[in-house]
């Protein structure tokens, strides 16, 4: 058996299995209990200054020259 065929067999079976397991772990991590609050807070970032614009004088260190 040549090297190409060996690597092709490994890629067809074990690497595919490893990629599927990685995908499944990521999906489980995203939909785990308790993560809803984190993602809800992240989704609401654009609406934090809903009543007034943030302006040029925000609290970031880069704005304080």
mmCIF file with all atom_site columns, N, CA and C in Angstrom:
data_model
loop_
_atom_site.group_PDB
_atom_site.id
_atom_site.type_symbol
_atom_site.label_atom_id
_atom_site.label_alt_id
_atom_site.label_comp_id
_atom_site.label_asym_id
_atom_site.label_entity_id
_atom_site.label_seq_id
_atom_site.pdbx_PDB_ins_code
_atom_site.Cartn_x
_atom_site.Cartn_y
_atom_site.Cartn_z
_atom_site.occupancy
_atom_site.B_iso_or_equiv
_atom_site.pdbx_formal_charge
_atom_site.auth_seq_id
_atom_site.auth_comp_id
_atom_site.auth_asym_id
_atom_site.auth_atom_id
_atom_site.pdbx_PDB_model_num
ATOM 1   N N  . UNK A 1 1  ? 0.853   -1.175 0.000  1.00 0.00 ? 1  UNK A N  1
ATOM 2   C CA . UNK A 1 1  ? 0.000   0.000  0.000  1.00 0.00 ? 1  UNK A CA 1
ATOM 3   C C  . UNK A 1 1  ? 0.902   1.241  0.000  1.00 0.00 ? 1  UNK A C  1
ATOM 4   N N  . UNK A 1 2  ? 0.610   2.144  -0.911 1.00 0.00 ? 2  UNK A N  1
ATOM 5   C CA . UNK A 1 2  ? 1.417   3.359  -0.989 1.00 0.00 ? 2  UNK A CA 1
ATOM 6   C C  . UNK A 1 2  ? 0.916   4.400  0.018  1.00 0.00 ? 2  UNK A C  1
ATOM 7   N N  . UNK A 1 3  ? 1.705   5.452  0.192  1.00 0.00 ? 3  UNK A N  1
ATOM 8   C CA . UNK A 1 3  ? 1.405   6.468  1.206  1.00 0.00 ? 3  UNK A CA 1
ATOM 9   C C  . UNK A 1 3  ? 0.106   7.206  0.890  1.00 0.00 ? 3  UNK A C  1
ATOM 10  N N  . UNK A 1 4  ? -0.142  7.473  -0.393 1.00 0.00 ? 4  UNK A N  1
ATOM 11  C CA . UNK A 1 4  ? -1.362  8.196  -0.761 1.00 0.00 ? 4  UNK A CA 1
ATOM 12  C C  . UNK A 1 4  ? -2.608  7.429  -0.335 1.00 0.00 ? 4  UNK A C  1
ATOM 13  N N  . UNK A 1 5  ? -2.630  6.144  -0.609 1.00 0.00 ? 5  UNK A N  1
ATOM 14  C CA . UNK A 1 5  ? -3.793  5.331  -0.255 1.00 0.00 ? 5  UNK A CA 1
ATOM 15  C C  . UNK A 1 5  ? -3.978  5.259  1.256  1.00 0.00 ? 5  UNK A C  1
ATOM 16  N N  . UNK A 1 6  ? -2.885  5.166  1.980  1.00 0.00 ? 6  UNK A N  1
ATOM 17  C CA . UNK A 1 6  ? -2.966  5.125  3.440  1.00 0.00 ? 6  UNK A CA 1
ATOM 18  C C  . UNK A 1 6  ? -3.534  6.433  3.992  1.00 0.00 ? 6  UNK A C  1
ATOM 19  N N  . UNK A 1 7  ? -2.988  7.561  3.522  1.00 0.00 ? 7  UNK A N  1
ATOM 20  C CA . UNK A 1 7  ? -3.493  8.852  3.991  1.00 0.00 ? 7  UNK A CA 1
ATOM 21  C C  . UNK A 1 7  ? -4.931  9.078  3.551  1.00 0.00 ? 7  UNK A C  1
ATOM 22  N N  . UNK A 1 8  ? -5.293  8.577  2.381  1.00 0.00 ? 8  UNK A N  1
ATOM 23  C CA . UNK A 1 8  ? -6.662  8.722  1.900  1.00 0.00 ? 8  UNK A CA 1
ATOM 24  C C  . UNK A 1 8  ? -7.627  7.934  2.787  1.00 0.00 ? 8  UNK A C  1
ATOM 25  N N  . UNK A 1 9  ? -7.250  6.748  3.186  1.00 0.00 ? 9  UNK A N  1
ATOM 26  C CA . UNK A 1 9  ? -8.085  5.947  4.092  1.00 0.00 ? 9  UNK A CA 1
ATOM 27  C C  . UNK A 1 9  ? -8.250  6.635  5.439  1.00 0.00 ? 9  UNK A C  1
ATOM 28  N N  . UNK A 1 10 ? -7.152  7.174  5.968  1.00 0.00 ? 10 UNK A N  1
ATOM 29  C CA . UNK A 1 10 ? -7.217  7.873  7.260  1.00 0.00 ? 10 UNK A CA 1
ATOM 30  C C  . UNK A 1 10 ? -8.116  9.099  7.151  1.00 0.00 ? 10 UNK A C  1
ATOM 31  N N  . UNK A 1 11 ? -7.960  9.856  6.067  1.00 0.00 ? 11 UNK A N  1
ATOM 32  C CA . UNK A 1 11 ? -8.767  11.062 5.885  1.00 0.00 ? 11 UNK A CA 1
ATOM 33  C C  . UNK A 1 11 ? -10.242 10.716 5.697  1.00 0.00 ? 11 UNK A C  1
ATOM 34  N N  . UNK A 1 12 ? -10.514 9.625  5.009  1.00 0.00 ? 12 UNK A N  1
ATOM 35  C CA . UNK A 1 12 ? -11.910 9.248  4.765  1.00 0.00 ? 12 UNK A CA 1
ATOM 36  C C  . UNK A 1 12 ? -12.621 8.782  6.018  1.00 0.00 ? 12 UNK A C  1
ATOM 37  N N  . UNK A 1 13 ? -11.909 8.238  6.961  1.00 0.00 ? 13 UNK A N  1
ATOM 38  C CA . UNK A 1 13 ? -12.591 7.672  8.115  1.00 0.00 ? 13 UNK A CA 1
ATOM 39  C C  . UNK A 1 13 ? -12.306 8.443  9.398  1.00 0.00 ? 13 UNK A C  1
ATOM 40  N N  . UNK A 1 14 ? -11.073 8.467  9.856  1.00 0.00 ? 14 UNK A N  1
ATOM 41  C CA . UNK A 1 14 ? -10.767 9.025  11.181 1.00 0.00 ? 14 UNK A CA 1
ATOM 42  C C  . UNK A 1 14 ? -10.829 10.546 11.219 1.00 0.00 ? 14 UNK A C  1
ATOM 43  N N  . UNK A 1 15 ? -10.380 11.200 10.169 1.00 0.00 ? 15 UNK A N  1
ATOM 44  C CA . UNK A 1 15 ? -10.446 12.663 10.169 1.00 0.00 ? 15 UNK A CA 1
ATOM 45  C C  . UNK A 1 15 ? -11.896 13.121 10.054 1.00 0.00 ? 15 UNK A C  1
ATOM 46  N N  . UNK A 1 16 ? -12.673 12.407 9.259  1.00 0.00 ? 16 UNK A N  1
ATOM 47  C CA . UNK A 1 16 ? -14.099 12.734 9.171  1.00 0.00 ? 16 UNK A CA 1
ATOM 48  C C  . UNK A 1 16 ? -14.779 12.561 10.521 1.00 0.00 ? 16 UNK A C  1
ATOM 49  N N  . UNK A 1 17 ? -14.455 11.488 11.214 1.00 0.00 ? 17 UNK A N  1
ATOM 50  C CA . UNK A 1 17 ? -15.010 11.266 12.543 1.00 0.00 ? 17 UNK A CA 1
ATOM 51  C C  . UNK A 1 17 ? -14.572 12.360 13.514 1.00 0.00 ? 17 UNK A C  1
ATOM 52  N N  . UNK A 1 18 ? -13.308 12.753 13.470 1.00 0.00 ? 18 UNK A N  1
ATOM 53  C CA . UNK A 1 18 ? -12.809 13.803 14.352 1.00 0.00 ? 18 UNK A CA 1
ATOM 54  C C  . UNK A 1 18 ? -13.494 15.143 14.065 1.00 0.00 ? 18 UNK A C  1
ATOM 55  N N  . UNK A 1 19 ? -13.701 15.463 12.788 1.00 0.00 ? 19 UNK A N  1
ATOM 56  C CA . UNK A 1 19 ? -14.371 16.717 12.446 1.00 0.00 ? 19 UNK A CA 1
ATOM 57  C C  . UNK A 1 19 ? -15.830 16.700 12.900 1.00 0.00 ? 19 UNK A C  1
ATOM 58  N N  . UNK A 1 20 ? -16.504 15.557 12.777 1.00 0.00 ? 20 UNK A N  1
ATOM 59  C CA . UNK A 1 20 ? -17.875 15.457 13.238 1.00 0.00 ? 20 UNK A CA 1
ATOM 60  C C  . UNK A 1 20 ? -17.950 15.611 14.756 1.00 0.00 ? 20 UNK A C  1
ATOM 61  N N  . UNK A 1 21 ? -17.028 14.984 15.473 1.00 0.00 ? 21 UNK A N  1
ATOM 62  C CA . UNK A 1 21 ? -17.016 15.124 16.932 1.00 0.00 ? 21 UNK A CA 1
ATOM 63  C C  . UNK A 1 21 ? -16.759 16.566 17.348 1.00 0.00 ? 21 UNK A C  1
ATOM 64  N N  . UNK A 1 22 ? -15.847 17.247 16.667 1.00 0.00 ? 22 UNK A N  1
ATOM 65  C CA . UNK A 1 22 ? -15.585 18.660 16.954 1.00 0.00 ? 22 UNK A CA 1
ATOM 66  C C  . UNK A 1 22 ? -16.847 19.490 16.727 1.00 0.00 ? 22 UNK A C  1
ATOM 67  N N  . UNK A 1 23 ? -17.543 19.249 15.616 1.00 0.00 ? 23 UNK A N  1
ATOM 68  C CA . UNK A 1 23 ? -18.784 19.959 15.318 1.00 0.00 ? 23 UNK A CA 1
ATOM 69  C C  . UNK A 1 23 ? -19.831 19.702 16.391 1.00 0.00 ? 23 UNK A C  1
ATOM 70  N N  . UNK A 1 24 ? -19.983 18.452 16.790 1.00 0.00 ? 24 UNK A N  1
ATOM 71  C CA . UNK A 1 24 ? -20.970 18.103 17.807 1.00 0.00 ? 24 UNK A CA 1
ATOM 72  C C  . UNK A 1 24 ? -20.650 18.775 19.143 1.00 0.00 ? 24 UNK A C  1
ATOM 73  N N  . UNK A 1 25 ? -19.375 18.817 19.509 1.00 0.00 ? 25 UNK A N  1
ATOM 74  C CA . UNK A 1 25 ? -18.971 19.465 20.766 1.00 0.00 ? 25 UNK A CA 1
ATOM 75  C C  . UNK A 1 25 ? -19.258 20.958 20.718 1.00 0.00 ? 25 UNK A C  1
ATOM 76  N N  . UNK A 1 26 ? -18.994 21.592 19.584 1.00 0.00 ? 26 UNK A N  1
ATOM 77  C CA . UNK A 1 26 ? -19.275 23.029 19.452 1.00 0.00 ? 26 UNK A CA 1
ATOM 78  C C  . UNK A 1 26 ? -20.774 23.292 19.560 1.00 0.00 ? 26 UNK A C  1
ATOM 79  N N  . UNK A 1 27 ? -21.585 22.480 18.922 1.00 0.00 ? 27 UNK A N  1
ATOM 80  C CA . UNK A 1 27 ? -23.043 22.662 18.996 1.00 0.00 ? 27 UNK A CA 1
ATOM 81  C C  . UNK A 1 27 ? -23.535 22.467 20.427 1.00 0.00 ? 27 UNK A C  1
ATOM 82  N N  . UNK A 1 28 ? -23.032 21.456 21.099 1.00 0.00 ? 28 UNK A N  1
ATOM 83  C CA . UNK A 1 28 ? -23.422 21.232 22.502 1.00 0.00 ? 28 UNK A CA 1
ATOM 84  C C  . UNK A 1 28 ? -22.982 22.396 23.367 1.00 0.00 ? 28 UNK A C  1
ATOM 85  N N  . UNK A 1 29 ? -21.779 22.932 23.123 1.00 0.00 ? 29 UNK A N  1
ATOM 86  C CA . UNK A 1 29 ? -21.270 24.061 23.893 1.00 0.00 ? 29 UNK A CA 1
ATOM 87  C C  . UNK A 1 29 ? -22.150 25.299 23.700 1.00 0.00 ? 29 UNK A C  1
ATOM 88  N N  . UNK A 1 30 ? -22.587 25.536 22.483 1.00 0.00 ? 30 UNK A N  1
ATOM 89  C CA . UNK A 1 30 ? -23.407 26.722 22.206 1.00 0.00 ? 30 UNK A CA 1
ATOM 90  C C  . UNK A 1 30 ? -24.782 26.607 22.846 1.00 0.00 ? 30 UNK A C  1
ATOM 91  N N  . UNK A 1 31 ? -25.369 25.420 22.821 1.00 0.00 ? 31 UNK A N  1
ATOM 92  C CA . UNK A 1 31 ? -26.722 25.242 23.341 1.00 0.00 ? 31 UNK A CA 1
ATOM 93  C C  . UNK A 1 31 ? -26.745 24.690 24.761 1.00 0.00 ? 31 UNK A C  1
ATOM 94  N N  . UNK A 1 32 ? -25.660 24.828 25.491 1.00 0.00 ? 32 UNK A N  1
ATOM 95  C CA . UNK A 1 32 ? -25.617 24.323 26.865 1.00 0.00 ? 32 UNK A CA 1
ATOM 96  C C  . UNK A 1 32 ? -26.523 25.166 27.759 1.00 0.00 ? 32 UNK A C  1
ATOM 97  N N  . UNK A 1 33 ? -27.010 24.577 28.840 1.00 0.00 ? 33 UNK A N  1
ATOM 98  C CA . UNK A 1 33 ? -27.847 25.347 29.772 1.00 0.00 ? 33 UNK A CA 1
ATOM 99  C C  . UNK A 1 33 ? -27.050 26.500 30.395 1.00 0.00 ? 33 UNK A C  1
ATOM 100 N N  . UNK A 1 34 ? -27.677 27.630 30.511 1.00 0.00 ? 34 UNK A N  1
ATOM 101 C CA . UNK A 1 34 ? -27.025 28.779 31.124 1.00 0.00 ? 34 UNK A CA 1
ATOM 102 C C  . UNK A 1 34 ? -26.346 29.703 30.137 1.00 0.00 ? 34 UNK A C  1
ATOM 103 N N  . UNK A 1 35 ? -26.243 29.322 28.883 1.00 0.00 ? 35 UNK A N  1
ATOM 104 C CA . UNK A 1 35 ? -25.568 30.184 27.921 1.00 0.00 ? 35 UNK A CA 1
ATOM 105 C C  . UNK A 1 35 ? -26.512 31.209 27.297 1.00 0.00 ? 35 UNK A C  1
ATOM 106 N N  . UNK A 1 36 ? -27.793 31.045 27.526 1.00 0.00 ? 36 UNK A N  1
ATOM 107 C CA . UNK A 1 36 ? -28.768 31.957 26.925 1.00 0.00 ? 36 UNK A CA 1
ATOM 108 C C  . UNK A 1 36 ? -28.531 33.400 27.371 1.00 0.00 ? 36 UNK A C  1
ATOM 109 N N  . UNK A 1 37 ? -28.229 33.614 28.638 1.00 0.00 ? 37 UNK A N  1
ATOM 110 C CA . UNK A 1 37 ? -28.017 34.976 29.144 1.00 0.00 ? 37 UNK A CA 1
ATOM 111 C C  . UNK A 1 37 ? -26.794 35.619 28.493 1.00 0.00 ? 37 UNK A C  1
ATOM 112 N N  . UNK A 1 38 ? -25.761 34.850 28.287 1.00 0.00 ? 38 UNK A N  1
ATOM 113 C CA . UNK A 1 38 ? -24.541 35.384 27.664 1.00 0.00 ? 38 UNK A CA 1
ATOM 114 C C  . UNK A 1 38 ? -24.830 35.826 26.235 1.00 0.00 ? 38 UNK A C  1
ATOM 115 N N  . UNK A 1 39 ? -25.503 34.973 25.466 1.00 0.00 ? 39 UNK A N  1
ATOM 116 C CA . UNK A 1 39 ? -25.782 35.299 24.073 1.00 0.00 ? 39 UNK A CA 1
ATOM 117 C C  . UNK A 1 39 ? -26.819 36.404 23.951 1.00 0.00 ? 39 UNK A C  1
ATOM 118 N N  . UNK A 1 40 ? -27.753 36.471 24.884 1.00 0.00 ? 40 UNK A N  1
ATOM 119 C CA . UNK A 1 40 ? -28.747 37.545 24.861 1.00 0.00 ? 40 UNK A CA 1
ATOM 120 C C  . UNK A 1 40 ? -28.082 38.887 25.128 1.00 0.00 ? 40 UNK A C  1
ATOM 121 N N  . UNK A 1 41 ? -27.148 38.910 26.079 1.00 0.00 ? 41 UNK A N  1
ATOM 122 C CA . UNK A 1 41 ? -26.418 40.141 26.366 1.00 0.00 ? 41 UNK A CA 1
ATOM 123 C C  . UNK A 1 41 ? -25.581 40.564 25.164 1.00 0.00 ? 41 UNK A C  1
ATOM 124 N N  . UNK A 1 42 ? -24.932 39.624 24.518 1.00 0.00 ? 42 UNK A N  1
ATOM 125 C CA . UNK A 1 42 ? -24.127 39.933 23.342 1.00 0.00 ? 42 UNK A CA 1
ATOM 126 C C  . UNK A 1 42 ? -25.005 40.434 22.197 1.00 0.00 ? 42 UNK A C  1
ATOM 127 N N  . UNK A 1 43 ? -26.169 39.853 22.020 1.00 0.00 ? 43 UNK A N  1
ATOM 128 C CA . UNK A 1 43 ? -27.069 40.271 20.945 1.00 0.00 ? 43 UNK A CA 1
ATOM 129 C C  . UNK A 1 43 ? -27.604 41.680 21.168 1.00 0.00 ? 43 UNK A C  1
ATOM 130 N N  . UNK A 1 44 ? -27.677 42.133 22.415 1.00 0.00 ? 44 UNK A N  1
ATOM 131 C CA . UNK A 1 44 ? -28.231 43.453 22.719 1.00 0.00 ? 44 UNK A CA 1
ATOM 132 C C  . UNK A 1 44 ? -27.186 44.558 22.765 1.00 0.00 ? 44 UNK A C  1
ATOM 133 N N  . UNK A 1 45 ? -25.953 44.283 22.417 1.00 0.00 ? 45 UNK A N  1
ATOM 134 C CA . UNK A 1 45 ? -24.908 45.312 22.437 1.00 0.00 ? 45 UNK A CA 1
ATOM 135 C C  . UNK A 1 45 ? -25.281 46.529 21.583 1.00 0.00 ? 45 UNK A C  1
ATOM 136 N N  . UNK A 1 46 ? -25.822 46.377 20.373 1.00 0.00 ? 46 UNK A N  1
ATOM 137 C CA . UNK A 1 46 ? -26.147 47.578 19.585 1.00 0.00 ? 46 UNK A CA 1
ATOM 138 C C  . UNK A 1 46 ? -27.229 48.457 20.207 1.00 0.00 ? 46 UNK A C  1
ATOM 139 N N  . UNK A 1 47 ? -28.003 47.936 21.142 1.00 0.00 ? 47 UNK A N  1
ATOM 140 C CA . UNK A 1 47 ? -29.120 48.689 21.708 1.00 0.00 ? 47 UNK A CA 1
ATOM 141 C C  . UNK A 1 47 ? -28.821 49.235 23.100 1.00 0.00 ? 47 UNK A C  1
ATOM 142 N N  . UNK A 1 48 ? -27.590 49.199 23.547 1.00 0.00 ? 48 UNK A N  1
ATOM 143 C CA . UNK A 1 48 ? -27.275 49.654 24.909 1.00 0.00 ? 48 UNK A CA 1
ATOM 144 C C  . UNK A 1 48 ? -27.449 51.150 25.083 1.00 0.00 ? 48 UNK A C  1
ATOM 145 N N  . UNK A 1 49 ? -27.205 51.924 24.052 1.00 0.00 ? 49 UNK A N  1
ATOM 146 C CA . UNK A 1 49 ? -27.369 53.379 24.122 1.00 0.00 ? 49 UNK A CA 1
ATOM 147 C C  . UNK A 1 49 ? -28.607 53.778 23.325 1.00 0.00 ? 49 UNK A C  1
ATOM 148 N N  . UNK A 1 50 ? -29.710 53.133 23.633 1.00 0.00 ? 50 UNK A N  1
ATOM 149 C CA . UNK A 1 50 ? -30.927 53.338 22.854 1.00 0.00 ? 50 UNK A CA 1
ATOM 150 C C  . UNK A 1 50 ? -31.522 54.726 23.070 1.00 0.00 ? 50 UNK A C  1
ATOM 151 N N  . UNK A 1 51 ? -31.427 55.269 24.288 1.00 0.00 ? 51 UNK A N  1
ATOM 152 C CA . UNK A 1 51 ? -32.048 56.561 24.573 1.00 0.00 ? 51 UNK A CA 1
ATOM 153 C C  . UNK A 1 51 ? -31.217 57.739 24.103 1.00 0.00 ? 51 UNK A C  1
ATOM 154 N N  . UNK A 1 52 ? -29.909 57.567 23.952 1.00 0.00 ? 52 UNK A N  1
ATOM 155 C CA . UNK A 1 52 ? -29.045 58.644 23.466 1.00 0.00 ? 52 UNK A CA 1
ATOM 156 C C  . UNK A 1 52 ? -27.840 58.019 22.773 1.00 0.00 ? 52 UNK A C  1
ATOM 157 N N  . UNK A 1 53 ? -27.247 58.724 21.850 1.00 0.00 ? 53 UNK A N  1
ATOM 158 C CA . UNK A 1 53 ? -26.053 58.193 21.186 1.00 0.00 ? 53 UNK A CA 1
ATOM 159 C C  . UNK A 1 53 ? -24.889 58.099 22.157 1.00 0.00 ? 53 UNK A C  1
ATOM 160 N N  . UNK A 1 54 ? -23.986 57.221 21.881 1.00 0.00 ? 54 UNK A N  1
ATOM 161 C CA . UNK A 1 54 ? -22.831 57.041 22.756 1.00 0.00 ? 54 UNK A CA 1
ATOM 162 C C  . UNK A 1 54 ? -21.942 58.264 22.744 1.00 0.00 ? 54 UNK A C  1
ATOM 163 N N  . UNK A 1 55 ? -21.816 58.933 21.623 1.00 0.00 ? 55 UNK A N  1
ATOM 164 C CA . UNK A 1 55 ? -21.011 60.137 21.548 1.00 0.00 ? 55 UNK A CA 1
ATOM 165 C C  . UNK A 1 55 ? -19.526 59.834 21.449 1.00 0.00 ? 55 UNK A C  1
ATOM 166 N N  . UNK A 1 56 ? -18.747 60.917 21.453 1.00 0.00 ? 56 UNK A N  1
ATOM 167 C CA . UNK A 1 56 ? -17.301 60.776 21.327 1.00 0.00 ? 56 UNK A CA 1
ATOM 168 C C  . UNK A 1 56 ? -16.627 60.546 22.667 1.00 0.00 ? 56 UNK A C  1
ATOM 169 N N  . UNK A 1 57 ? -17.275 60.871 23.754 1.00 0.00 ? 57 UNK A N  1
ATOM 170 C CA . UNK A 1 57 ? -16.670 60.749 25.070 1.00 0.00 ? 57 UNK A CA 1
ATOM 171 C C  . UNK A 1 57 ? -17.147 59.498 25.786 1.00 0.00 ? 57 UNK A C  1
ATOM 172 N N  . UNK A 1 58 ? -16.819 58.352 25.207 1.00 0.00 ? 58 UNK A N  1
ATOM 173 C CA . UNK A 1 58 ? -17.158 57.113 25.905 1.00 0.00 ? 58 UNK A CA 1
ATOM 174 C C  . UNK A 1 58 ? -16.058 56.789 26.910 1.00 0.00 ? 58 UNK A C  1
ATOM 175 N N  . UNK A 1 59 ? -16.247 55.732 27.661 1.00 0.00 ? 59 UNK A N  1
ATOM 176 C CA . UNK A 1 59 ? -15.314 55.395 28.724 1.00 0.00 ? 59 UNK A CA 1
ATOM 177 C C  . UNK A 1 59 ? -14.115 54.562 28.262 1.00 0.00 ? 59 UNK A C  1
ATOM 178 N N  . UNK A 1 60 ? -13.936 54.409 26.963 1.00 0.00 ? 60 UNK A N  1
ATOM 179 C CA . UNK A 1 60 ? -12.820 53.594 26.502 1.00 0.00 ? 60 UNK A CA 1
ATOM 180 C C  . UNK A 1 60 ? -11.508 54.346 26.672 1.00 0.00 ? 60 UNK A C  1
ATOM 181 N N  . UNK A 1 61 ? -10.423 53.644 26.964 1.00 0.00 ? 61 UNK A N  1
ATOM 182 C CA . UNK A 1 61 ? -9.124  54.314 27.162 1.00 0.00 ? 61 UNK A CA 1
ATOM 183 C C  . UNK A 1 61 ? -8.618  55.001 25.903 1.00 0.00 ? 61 UNK A C  1
ATOM 184 N N  . UNK A 1 62 ? -9.014  54.533 24.749 1.00 0.00 ? 62 UNK A N  1
ATOM 185 C CA . UNK A 1 62 ? -8.537  55.173 23.517 1.00 0.00 ? 62 UNK A CA 1
ATOM 186 C C  . UNK A 1 62 ? -9.137  56.565 23.341 1.00 0.00 ? 62 UNK A C  1
ATOM 187 N N  . UNK A 1 63 ? -10.322 56.821 23.890 1.00 0.00 ? 63 UNK A N  1
ATOM 188 C CA . UNK A 1 63 ? -10.968 58.116 23.727 1.00 0.00 ? 63 UNK A CA 1
ATOM 189 C C  . UNK A 1 63 ? -10.329 59.179 24.621 1.00 0.00 ? 63 UNK A C  1
ATOM 190 N N  . UNK A 1 64 ? -9.628  58.778 25.638 1.00 0.00 ? 64 UNK A N  1
ATOM 191 C CA . UNK A 1 64 ? -8.991  59.730 26.549 1.00 0.00 ? 64 UNK A CA 1
ATOM 192 C C  . UNK A 1 64 ? -7.560  59.985 26.090 1.00 0.00 ? 64 UNK A C  1
ATOM 193 N N  . UNK A 1 65 ? -7.388  61.026 25.299 1.00 0.00 ? 65 UNK A N  1
ATOM 194 C CA . UNK A 1 65 ? -6.058  61.319 24.736 1.00 0.00 ? 65 UNK A CA 1
ATOM 195 C C  . UNK A 1 65 ? -5.181  61.971 25.749 1.00 0.00 ? 65 UNK A C  1
#
